[in-house]
mmCIF file of C-alpha atoms and ligand atoms in Angstrom:
data_model
loop_
_atom_site.group_PDB
_atom_site.id
_atom_site.type_symbol
_atom_site.label_atom_id
_atom_site.label_comp_id
_atom_site.label_asym_id
_atom_site.label_seq_id
_atom_site.Cartn_x
_atom_site.Cartn_y
_atom_site.Cartn_z
ATOM 1 C CA MET A 19 -0.771 -25.519 -10.810
ATOM 2 C CA ARG A 20 -1.674 -25.403 -7.111
ATOM 3 C CA VAL A 21 1.077 -26.992 -4.981
ATOM 4 C CA PRO A 22 0.032 -28.342 -1.536
ATOM 5 C CA TYR A 23 3.255 -27.453 0.314
ATOM 6 C CA PRO A 24 5.652 -24.490 0.071
ATOM 7 C CA MET A 25 8.689 -24.816 -2.147
ATOM 8 C CA ASP A 26 12.053 -24.844 -0.357
ATOM 9 C CA GLY A 27 13.089 -21.579 1.281
ATOM 10 C CA LEU A 28 9.622 -20.001 1.074
ATOM 11 C CA PRO A 29 7.171 -19.213 3.886
ATOM 12 C CA GLY A 30 4.106 -21.426 4.327
ATOM 13 C CA ARG A 31 1.806 -18.446 4.384
ATOM 14 C CA VAL A 32 1.902 -14.825 3.186
ATOM 15 C CA THR A 33 -0.288 -11.986 4.418
ATOM 16 C CA VAL A 34 -1.500 -9.933 1.490
ATOM 17 C CA TYR A 35 -1.970 -6.327 2.609
ATOM 18 C CA GLU A 36 -4.574 -5.085 0.130
ATOM 19 C CA VAL A 37 -4.135 -1.467 -0.989
ATOM 20 C CA GLY A 38 -6.549 -1.262 -3.957
ATOM 21 C CA PRO A 39 -9.179 0.998 -2.354
ATOM 22 C CA ARG A 40 -6.461 3.460 -1.267
ATOM 23 C CA ASP A 41 -3.447 3.275 -3.598
ATOM 24 C CA GLY A 42 -5.640 2.200 -6.522
ATOM 25 C CA LEU A 43 -8.454 4.686 -6.248
ATOM 26 C CA GLN A 44 -6.261 7.666 -5.218
ATOM 27 C CA ASN A 45 -4.846 7.640 -8.729
ATOM 28 C CA GLU A 46 -8.045 7.466 -10.775
ATOM 29 C CA ALA A 47 -8.686 10.458 -13.023
ATOM 30 C CA ALA A 48 -12.349 10.527 -12.014
ATOM 31 C CA VAL A 49 -13.673 10.443 -8.472
ATOM 32 C CA VAL A 50 -15.242 7.033 -7.891
ATOM 33 C CA PRO A 51 -18.659 7.187 -6.161
ATOM 34 C CA VAL A 52 -18.562 6.310 -2.471
ATOM 35 C CA GLU A 53 -21.022 3.416 -2.979
ATOM 36 C CA VAL A 54 -18.662 1.818 -5.510
ATOM 37 C CA LYS A 55 -15.765 2.148 -3.044
ATOM 38 C CA ALA A 56 -17.849 0.516 -0.302
ATOM 39 C CA GLU A 57 -18.844 -2.359 -2.575
ATOM 40 C CA PHE A 58 -15.217 -2.806 -3.676
ATOM 41 C CA ILE A 59 -14.134 -3.138 -0.035
ATOM 42 C CA ALA A 60 -16.999 -5.542 0.763
ATOM 43 C CA ARG A 61 -16.070 -7.744 -2.207
ATOM 44 C CA LEU A 62 -12.412 -7.776 -1.106
ATOM 45 C CA ALA A 63 -13.408 -8.990 2.365
ATOM 46 C CA ASP A 64 -15.643 -11.627 0.798
ATOM 47 C CA ALA A 65 -12.693 -12.822 -1.320
ATOM 48 C CA GLY A 66 -10.791 -13.560 1.914
ATOM 49 C CA HIS A 67 -8.801 -10.375 2.547
ATOM 50 C CA ARG A 68 -8.135 -9.795 6.245
ATOM 51 C CA VAL A 69 -6.402 -6.426 5.885
ATOM 52 C CA ILE A 70 -7.765 -3.821 3.491
ATOM 53 C CA GLU A 71 -6.315 -0.301 3.386
ATOM 54 C CA ALA A 72 -9.589 1.535 2.961
ATOM 55 C CA THR A 73 -8.769 5.198 2.259
ATOM 56 C CA SER A 74 -6.640 8.205 3.299
ATOM 57 C CA PHE A 75 -7.180 11.111 5.658
ATOM 58 C CA VAL A 76 -4.835 13.353 3.682
ATOM 59 C CA HIS A 77 -5.612 16.914 2.607
ATOM 60 C CA PRO A 78 -8.732 16.681 0.407
ATOM 61 C CA LYS A 79 -7.285 19.257 -1.996
ATOM 62 C CA TRP A 80 -4.111 17.198 -2.408
ATOM 63 C CA VAL A 81 -6.029 13.981 -3.166
ATOM 64 C CA PRO A 82 -9.645 14.853 -4.085
ATOM 65 C CA GLN A 83 -10.252 11.234 -5.112
ATOM 66 C CA LEU A 84 -10.304 10.272 -1.401
ATOM 67 C CA ALA A 85 -11.987 13.384 0.014
ATOM 68 C CA ASP A 86 -14.959 11.196 0.981
ATOM 69 C CA ALA A 87 -12.867 9.189 3.496
ATOM 70 C CA GLY A 88 -15.142 10.055 6.444
ATOM 71 C CA GLU A 89 -18.345 9.268 4.572
ATOM 72 C CA LEU A 90 -16.896 5.968 3.338
ATOM 73 C CA LEU A 91 -15.857 4.842 6.817
ATOM 74 C CA SER A 92 -19.164 5.894 8.410
ATOM 75 C CA GLY A 93 -21.084 3.681 5.993
ATOM 76 C CA LEU A 94 -18.611 0.804 5.943
ATOM 77 C CA ASP A 95 -20.024 -2.645 6.629
ATOM 78 C CA ARG A 96 -17.135 -3.954 8.760
ATOM 79 C CA VAL A 97 -16.564 -7.696 8.704
ATOM 80 C CA GLU A 98 -15.346 -9.283 11.931
ATOM 81 C CA GLY A 99 -11.684 -10.243 11.743
ATOM 82 C CA VAL A 100 -10.924 -7.797 8.940
ATOM 83 C CA ARG A 101 -8.635 -4.813 9.587
ATOM 84 C CA TYR A 102 -9.289 -1.550 7.728
ATOM 85 C CA PRO A 103 -6.183 0.673 8.074
ATOM 86 C CA VAL A 104 -6.135 4.182 6.601
ATOM 87 C CA LEU A 105 -3.330 6.509 5.535
ATOM 88 C CA VAL A 106 -2.700 9.450 7.887
ATOM 89 C CA PRO A 107 0.066 12.022 7.340
ATOM 90 C CA ASN A 108 -0.442 14.488 10.196
ATOM 91 C CA GLU A 109 -2.378 15.341 13.348
ATOM 92 C CA ARG A 110 -5.296 16.828 11.436
ATOM 93 C CA GLY A 111 -5.587 13.539 9.556
ATOM 94 C CA LEU A 112 -5.379 11.603 12.818
ATOM 95 C CA ASP A 113 -8.184 13.702 14.353
ATOM 96 C CA ARG A 114 -10.381 12.905 11.363
ATOM 97 C CA ALA A 115 -9.501 9.190 11.530
ATOM 98 C CA LEU A 116 -10.264 9.009 15.267
ATOM 99 C CA GLU A 117 -13.648 10.684 14.697
ATOM 100 C CA HIS A 118 -14.495 7.743 12.446
ATOM 101 C CA GLY A 119 -13.457 4.957 14.796
ATOM 102 C CA VAL A 120 -10.302 3.948 12.937
ATOM 103 C CA GLU A 121 -8.226 1.298 14.747
ATOM 104 C CA GLU A 122 -5.176 1.216 12.524
ATOM 105 C CA ILE A 123 -3.303 3.875 10.561
ATOM 106 C CA ALA A 124 -0.302 4.063 8.260
ATOM 107 C CA ILE A 125 2.079 6.988 8.055
ATOM 108 C CA PHE A 126 4.077 7.407 4.853
ATOM 109 C CA GLY A 127 7.591 8.812 4.820
ATOM 110 C CA SER A 128 9.877 9.504 1.902
ATOM 111 C CA ALA A 129 13.399 8.176 1.457
ATOM 112 C CA THR A 130 14.268 11.149 -0.771
ATOM 113 C CA GLU A 131 14.312 14.910 -0.337
ATOM 114 C CA THR A 132 12.425 15.738 -3.535
ATOM 115 C CA PHE A 133 9.548 13.356 -2.906
ATOM 116 C CA ALA A 134 9.243 14.506 0.721
ATOM 117 C CA ARG A 135 8.696 18.022 -0.612
ATOM 118 C CA ARG A 136 6.373 17.028 -3.429
ATOM 119 C CA ASN A 137 4.244 14.503 -1.558
ATOM 120 C CA LEU A 138 4.242 15.934 1.965
ATOM 121 C CA ASN A 139 5.278 19.575 1.592
ATOM 122 C CA ARG A 140 8.077 18.825 4.077
ATOM 123 C CA THR A 141 11.845 18.306 3.920
ATOM 124 C CA LEU A 142 13.380 14.885 4.444
ATOM 125 C CA ASP A 143 14.152 15.844 8.036
ATOM 126 C CA SER A 144 11.032 17.828 8.891
ATOM 127 C CA GLN A 145 8.728 14.962 7.834
ATOM 128 C CA PHE A 146 9.625 13.351 11.188
ATOM 129 C CA ASP A 147 8.379 16.408 13.105
ATOM 130 C CA MET A 148 5.022 15.821 11.404
ATOM 131 C CA PHE A 149 4.923 12.060 12.040
ATOM 132 C CA GLU A 150 6.206 11.967 15.596
ATOM 133 C CA PRO A 151 3.134 13.401 17.380
ATOM 134 C CA VAL A 152 0.845 11.403 15.082
ATOM 135 C CA VAL A 153 2.410 8.100 16.107
ATOM 136 C CA ALA A 154 2.639 9.069 19.801
ATOM 137 C CA ARG A 155 -1.029 10.063 19.942
ATOM 138 C CA ALA A 156 -2.182 7.098 17.866
ATOM 139 C CA LEU A 157 -0.348 4.652 20.158
ATOM 140 C CA ALA A 158 -1.805 6.389 23.220
ATOM 141 C CA HIS A 159 -5.264 5.765 21.712
ATOM 142 C CA GLY A 160 -4.397 2.065 21.292
ATOM 143 C CA LEU A 161 -4.109 2.206 17.493
ATOM 144 C CA ARG A 162 -1.720 0.060 15.463
ATOM 145 C CA VAL A 163 0.613 2.158 13.321
ATOM 146 C CA ARG A 164 2.308 0.993 10.140
ATOM 147 C CA ALA A 165 4.889 3.029 8.230
ATOM 148 C CA TYR A 166 5.693 3.216 4.563
ATOM 149 C CA VAL A 167 8.948 4.474 3.185
ATOM 150 C CA SER A 168 8.547 5.584 -0.425
ATOM 151 C CA MET A 169 11.113 5.816 -3.247
ATOM 152 C CA CYS A 170 13.193 3.007 -1.708
ATOM 153 C CA PHE A 171 14.880 2.033 -4.965
ATOM 154 C CA GLY A 172 14.865 5.142 -7.107
ATOM 155 C CA ASP A 173 13.230 8.500 -7.501
ATOM 156 C CA PRO A 174 12.351 10.224 -10.824
ATOM 157 C CA TRP A 175 14.228 13.400 -9.811
ATOM 158 C CA GLU A 176 17.206 12.049 -7.847
ATOM 159 C CA GLY A 177 17.908 8.713 -9.583
ATOM 160 C CA GLN A 178 18.826 5.636 -7.577
ATOM 161 C CA THR A 179 18.231 6.063 -3.844
ATOM 162 C CA PRO A 180 21.307 5.200 -1.742
ATOM 163 C CA ILE A 181 20.545 2.087 0.311
ATOM 164 C CA GLU A 182 21.976 3.580 3.514
ATOM 165 C CA GLN A 183 19.618 6.567 3.132
ATOM 166 C CA VAL A 184 16.596 4.224 2.910
ATOM 167 C CA VAL A 185 17.752 2.302 5.972
ATOM 168 C CA ARG A 186 18.290 5.540 7.922
ATOM 169 C CA VAL A 187 14.806 6.878 7.112
ATOM 170 C CA GLY A 188 13.157 3.463 7.579
ATOM 171 C CA ARG A 189 14.752 2.911 10.993
ATOM 172 C CA ARG A 190 13.676 6.371 12.171
ATOM 173 C CA LEU A 191 10.095 5.575 11.147
ATOM 174 C CA LEU A 192 10.155 2.198 12.929
ATOM 175 C CA ASP A 193 11.715 3.794 16.014
ATOM 176 C CA LEU A 194 8.701 6.101 16.342
ATOM 177 C CA GLY A 195 6.808 2.952 17.409
ATOM 178 C CA CYS A 196 5.474 1.546 14.138
ATOM 179 C CA TYR A 197 4.849 -2.206 14.138
ATOM 180 C CA GLU A 198 5.918 -2.662 10.513
ATOM 181 C CA LEU A 199 7.750 -0.854 7.723
ATOM 182 C CA SER A 200 6.595 -1.314 4.150
ATOM 183 C CA LEU A 201 9.374 -0.751 1.610
ATOM 184 C CA GLY A 202 7.764 1.219 -1.231
ATOM 185 C CA ASP A 203 8.973 1.034 -4.807
ATOM 186 C CA THR A 204 6.754 3.974 -5.696
ATOM 187 C CA VAL A 205 7.848 4.226 -9.344
ATOM 188 C CA GLY A 206 8.571 0.522 -9.881
ATOM 189 C CA VAL A 207 12.273 0.755 -10.764
ATOM 190 C CA GLY A 208 13.541 -1.895 -8.321
ATOM 191 C CA THR A 209 15.033 -5.215 -9.402
ATOM 192 C CA PRO A 210 15.398 -8.500 -7.458
ATOM 193 C CA GLY A 211 19.099 -8.018 -6.678
ATOM 194 C CA HIS A 212 18.403 -4.560 -5.297
ATOM 195 C CA VAL A 213 15.542 -5.941 -3.164
ATOM 196 C CA GLU A 214 17.814 -8.586 -1.667
ATOM 197 C CA ALA A 215 20.516 -5.991 -0.964
ATOM 198 C CA LEU A 216 18.052 -3.599 0.695
ATOM 199 C CA ILE A 217 16.531 -6.236 2.981
ATOM 200 C CA GLY A 218 20.055 -7.385 3.840
ATOM 201 C CA ALA A 219 21.033 -3.801 4.704
ATOM 202 C CA PHE A 220 18.137 -3.689 7.200
ATOM 203 C CA GLY A 221 19.715 -6.750 8.834
ATOM 204 C CA GLY A 222 16.988 -9.141 7.667
ATOM 205 C CA PRO A 223 13.211 -9.263 7.143
ATOM 206 C CA GLU A 224 12.053 -8.603 10.707
ATOM 207 C CA ARG A 225 9.147 -6.070 10.724
ATOM 208 C CA LEU A 226 9.517 -5.504 6.963
ATOM 209 C CA ALA A 227 6.815 -5.671 4.301
ATOM 210 C CA VAL A 228 7.177 -4.920 0.579
ATOM 211 C CA HIS A 229 5.158 -2.637 -1.685
ATOM 212 C CA PHE A 230 5.957 -2.920 -5.379
ATOM 213 C CA HIS A 231 4.565 -0.931 -8.279
ATOM 214 C CA ASP A 232 4.841 -2.770 -11.593
ATOM 215 C CA THR A 233 6.030 0.036 -13.885
ATOM 216 C CA TYR A 234 8.986 -1.968 -15.248
ATOM 217 C CA GLY A 235 7.294 -5.386 -14.949
ATOM 218 C CA GLN A 236 9.514 -6.410 -12.021
ATOM 219 C CA ALA A 237 6.933 -6.595 -9.233
ATOM 220 C CA LEU A 238 6.536 -10.390 -9.164
ATOM 221 C CA ALA A 239 10.266 -11.042 -9.486
ATOM 222 C CA ASN A 240 10.908 -8.502 -6.725
ATOM 223 C CA THR A 241 8.309 -10.199 -4.536
ATOM 224 C CA MET A 242 10.020 -13.547 -5.072
ATOM 225 C CA ALA A 243 13.333 -12.016 -3.962
ATOM 226 C CA ALA A 244 11.642 -10.582 -0.843
ATOM 227 C CA LEU A 245 10.032 -13.948 0.014
ATOM 228 C CA ARG A 246 13.355 -15.710 -0.362
ATOM 229 C CA ALA A 247 14.834 -13.114 2.012
ATOM 230 C CA GLY A 248 12.155 -14.036 4.576
ATOM 231 C CA VAL A 249 9.490 -11.316 4.128
ATOM 232 C CA THR A 250 5.930 -12.608 4.738
ATOM 233 C CA VAL A 251 3.794 -9.467 4.233
ATOM 234 C CA VAL A 252 3.248 -8.317 0.653
ATOM 235 C CA ASP A 253 1.207 -5.279 -0.398
ATOM 236 C CA ALA A 254 -0.880 -5.684 -3.542
ATOM 237 C CA SER A 255 -3.842 -4.123 -5.267
ATOM 238 C CA THR A 256 -6.726 -6.126 -6.674
ATOM 239 C CA GLY A 257 -6.847 -5.578 -10.432
ATOM 240 C CA GLY A 258 -3.381 -3.971 -10.396
ATOM 241 C CA ILE A 259 -4.769 -0.441 -10.190
ATOM 242 C CA GLY A 260 -2.702 2.211 -8.425
ATOM 243 C CA GLY A 261 -0.071 4.900 -8.583
ATOM 244 C CA CYS A 262 0.812 8.113 -6.862
ATOM 245 C CA PRO A 263 -0.556 11.470 -8.024
ATOM 246 C CA TYR A 264 2.703 13.112 -6.856
ATOM 247 C CA ALA A 265 4.981 10.794 -8.879
ATOM 248 C CA GLU A 266 3.756 10.846 -12.456
ATOM 249 C CA SER A 267 5.848 7.902 -13.592
ATOM 250 C CA ALA A 268 4.224 5.603 -11.008
ATOM 251 C CA THR A 269 1.913 3.014 -12.543
ATOM 252 C CA GLY A 270 -0.216 0.321 -10.950
ATOM 253 C CA ASN A 271 0.681 -1.774 -7.937
ATOM 254 C CA LEU A 272 1.523 -5.444 -8.081
ATOM 255 C CA ALA A 273 -1.881 -6.994 -8.873
ATOM 256 C CA THR A 274 -3.259 -9.191 -6.093
ATOM 257 C CA GLU A 275 -4.381 -11.735 -8.693
ATOM 258 C CA ASP A 276 -0.881 -11.972 -10.225
ATOM 259 C CA LEU A 277 0.543 -12.468 -6.738
ATOM 260 C CA VAL A 278 -2.010 -15.130 -5.746
ATOM 261 C CA TRP A 279 -1.500 -17.021 -9.027
ATOM 262 C CA MET A 280 2.248 -17.174 -8.371
ATOM 263 C CA LEU A 281 1.901 -18.067 -4.674
ATOM 264 C CA GLU A 282 -0.561 -20.887 -5.414
ATOM 265 C CA GLY A 283 2.037 -22.276 -7.824
ATOM 266 C CA LEU A 284 4.635 -22.120 -5.062
ATOM 267 C CA GLY A 285 2.469 -23.793 -2.420
ATOM 268 C CA VAL A 286 2.281 -20.611 -0.303
ATOM 269 C CA GLN A 287 -1.108 -20.040 1.371
ATOM 270 C CA THR A 288 -2.880 -16.650 1.262
ATOM 271 C CA GLY A 289 -6.489 -17.485 2.217
ATOM 272 C CA LEU A 290 -7.649 -15.622 -0.904
ATOM 273 C CA ASP A 291 -10.155 -16.832 -3.488
ATOM 274 C CA LEU A 292 -8.685 -16.057 -6.912
ATOM 275 C CA ASP A 293 -12.009 -16.402 -8.773
ATOM 276 C CA LYS A 294 -13.685 -13.888 -6.471
ATOM 277 C CA LEU A 295 -10.763 -11.463 -6.874
ATOM 278 C CA VAL A 296 -10.946 -11.713 -10.666
ATOM 279 C CA SER A 297 -14.693 -11.147 -10.733
ATOM 280 C CA THR A 298 -14.209 -8.139 -8.415
ATOM 281 C CA SER A 299 -11.635 -6.669 -10.800
ATOM 282 C CA THR A 300 -13.846 -7.300 -13.825
ATOM 283 C CA TRP A 301 -16.733 -5.596 -12.019
ATOM 284 C CA LEU A 302 -14.499 -2.657 -10.985
ATOM 285 C CA ALA A 303 -13.105 -2.281 -14.505
ATOM 286 C CA GLY A 304 -16.706 -1.772 -15.675
ATOM 287 C CA ARG A 305 -17.132 1.023 -13.116
ATOM 288 C CA LEU A 306 -13.787 2.660 -13.983
ATOM 289 C CA GLY A 307 -14.406 2.341 -17.714
ATOM 290 C CA ARG A 308 -11.101 0.647 -18.513
ATOM 291 C CA PRO A 309 -9.735 -2.909 -18.369
ATOM 292 C CA SER A 310 -7.622 -4.132 -15.465
ATOM 293 C CA PRO A 311 -3.877 -4.011 -16.233
ATOM 294 C CA SER A 312 -3.403 -7.368 -14.444
ATOM 295 C CA ARG A 313 -2.279 -10.164 -16.781
ATOM 296 C CA VAL A 314 -3.998 -12.783 -14.614
ATOM 297 C CA VAL A 315 -7.269 -10.842 -14.625
ATOM 298 C CA GLN A 316 -7.049 -10.516 -18.417
ATOM 299 C CA ALA A 317 -6.319 -14.243 -18.792
ATOM 300 C CA LEU A 318 -9.093 -15.411 -16.450
ATOM 301 C CA SER A 319 -11.845 -12.894 -17.265
ATOM 302 C CA PRO A 320 -14.754 -14.221 -19.306
ATOM 303 C CA LYS A 321 -14.250 -13.321 -23.006
ATOM 304 C CA GLU A 322 -17.047 -11.374 -24.771
HETATM 305 P P1 LIG B 409 0.258 21.237 3.921
HETATM 306 O O1 LIG B 409 -0.370 22.100 2.876
HETATM 307 O O2 LIG B 409 1.704 21.462 4.272
HETATM 308 O O3 LIG B 409 -0.628 21.258 5.228
HETATM 309 O O4 LIG B 409 0.076 19.733 3.432
HETATM 310 P P2 LIG B 409 -0.539 22.207 6.498
HETATM 311 O O5 LIG B 409 -0.149 21.353 7.650
HETATM 312 O O6 LIG B 409 0.299 23.412 6.201
HETATM 313 O O7 LIG B 409 -2.055 22.692 6.671
HETATM 314 C C1 LIG B 409 -2.676 23.559 5.731
HETATM 315 C C2 LIG B 409 -4.187 23.484 5.848
HETATM 316 O O8 LIG B 409 -4.621 22.178 5.444
HETATM 317 C C3 LIG B 409 -4.726 23.672 7.255
HETATM 318 O O9 LIG B 409 -6.004 24.300 7.114
HETATM 319 C C4 LIG B 409 -4.950 22.289 7.753
HETATM 320 O O10 LIG B 409 -5.976 22.152 8.740
HETATM 321 C C5 LIG B 409 -5.391 21.580 6.484
HETATM 322 P P3 LIG B 409 -6.188 25.872 7.493
HETATM 323 O O11 LIG B 409 -5.761 25.960 8.927
HETATM 324 O O12 LIG B 409 -5.281 26.590 6.566
HETATM 325 O O13 LIG B 409 -7.639 26.087 7.224
HETATM 326 N N1 LIG B 409 -5.009 20.167 6.548
HETATM 327 C C6 LIG B 409 -5.849 19.107 6.426
HETATM 328 N N2 LIG B 409 -7.160 19.035 6.187
HETATM 329 C C7 LIG B 409 -7.707 17.782 6.162
HETATM 330 N N3 LIG B 409 -6.994 16.640 6.350
HETATM 331 C C8 LIG B 409 -5.666 16.705 6.568
HETATM 332 C C9 LIG B 409 -5.049 17.991 6.603
HETATM 333 N N4 LIG B 409 -3.782 18.359 6.803
HETATM 334 C C10 LIG B 409 -3.751 19.694 6.762
HETATM 335 N N5 LIG B 409 -4.971 15.570 6.775
HETATM 336 C C11 LIG B 409 -0.063 17.384 3.839
HETATM 337 C C12 LIG B 409 0.695 18.661 4.126
HETATM 338 C C13 LIG B 409 0.773 16.232 4.383
HETATM 339 C C14 LIG B 409 -1.421 17.417 4.525
HETATM 340 C C15 LIG B 409 -0.256 17.227 2.306
HETATM 341 O O14 LIG B 409 0.980 17.317 1.706
HETATM 342 C C16 LIG B 409 -0.926 15.927 1.913
HETATM 343 O O15 LIG B 409 -2.101 15.722 2.163
HETATM 344 N N6 LIG B 409 -0.150 15.003 1.252
HETATM 345 C C17 LIG B 409 -0.637 13.689 0.927
HETATM 346 C C18 LIG B 409 -0.259 13.299 -0.476
HETATM 347 C C19 LIG B 409 -0.736 11.893 -0.747
HETATM 348 O O16 LIG B 409 -1.734 11.446 -0.233
HETATM 349 N N7 LIG B 409 -0.008 11.145 -1.624
HETATM 350 C C20 LIG B 409 -0.356 9.806 -1.963
HETATM 351 C C21 LIG B 409 -0.116 8.835 -0.857
HETATM 352 S S1 LIG B 409 1.586 8.343 -0.699
HETATM 353 C C22 LIG B 409 1.747 6.991 -1.769
HETATM 354 O O17 LIG B 409 0.874 6.731 -2.553
HETATM 355 C C23 LIG B 409 2.964 6.106 -1.653
HETATM 356 C C24 LIG B 409 2.659 4.743 -0.997
HETATM 357 O O18 LIG B 409 1.691 4.018 -1.726
HETATM 358 C C25 LIG B 409 3.958 3.917 -0.883
HETATM 359 C C26 LIG B 409 4.715 3.800 -2.196
HETATM 360 O O19 LIG B 409 4.125 3.502 -3.261
HETATM 361 O O20 LIG B 409 5.947 4.008 -2.129
HETATM 362 C C27 LIG B 409 2.128 4.928 0.443
HETATM 363 MG MG1 LIG B 410 2.064 2.896 -3.539
#
């Protein structure tokens, strides 16, 4: 049911920060052709997305699936009013992004020692030495910089992440000059109570976004907890594809369709066209050779 006004205690509008082309396609076993990536992004814009994380300028050997980042951006048919941020870990990545006219980047820190080493080849502390000049130079070039903090709830090697550790890392990332911090549940172990406690420990929702993977089926419930705590930016991936190659237990992101279905039922606006999202995911599933894991896509896709 579509409700015309937001239910009590919820925002009137949520910005969906779409990560499918980056978080989704970085985790595919096969490299997706650049033309398919470009069409995916074009379809997302046509479905109403206004922010689409397009790709990553990480080391091409670390994530070969996105080694075509430059080629993709050069051929991208940019739609006016749509932002196309990219992931950038270091100065080499920033140089590459600037060469391709990028206007917005996202750095990605780790809340835990083990994941900092595995994902960034840095220690928890030395990751900041890598990020600091990236953010300073990006801001000097007039770019917007977002930050992620990964493993906010738990980590496959270290167990539950202490909340004060997440807040410490997250604040340091924000203090570099990032406009927003996205709280990443990289392996999907968070629960709604934990989400509420974490946002509370940051002192409230200001400058916070949420990024849930759905490994334990908690992504929608976690999103609801974040909305009730005042968060209005939610990361999601059309079709529910996604994961991190450096955290094997990570499965897909919260599916954009599942999110939009729930928000429509709560009277929260997104500006997204659910039918177009579902047909995009059905089309993409054909290219990837496997069905979308999203329950809403499965329910709304035409049956053979
Ligand atoms: P490193 O090996 O320590 O790099 O990797 P380095 O700084 O020692 O440099 C070694 C060589 O690599 C140098 O070349 C550099 O130029 C080159 P040489 O001088 O030897 O010829 N190099 C690069 N080349 C191209 N592009 C670059 C680049 N950087 C160095 N950007 C590094 C460190 C950070 C680069 C590496 O660990 C890396 O690329 N990691 C990225 C891993 C990744 O992408 N993971 C997935 C994204 S994170 C995620 O999914 C979580 C998230 O969704 C939130 C959540 O779910 O919680 C965001
Ligand atoms: Mg992720």
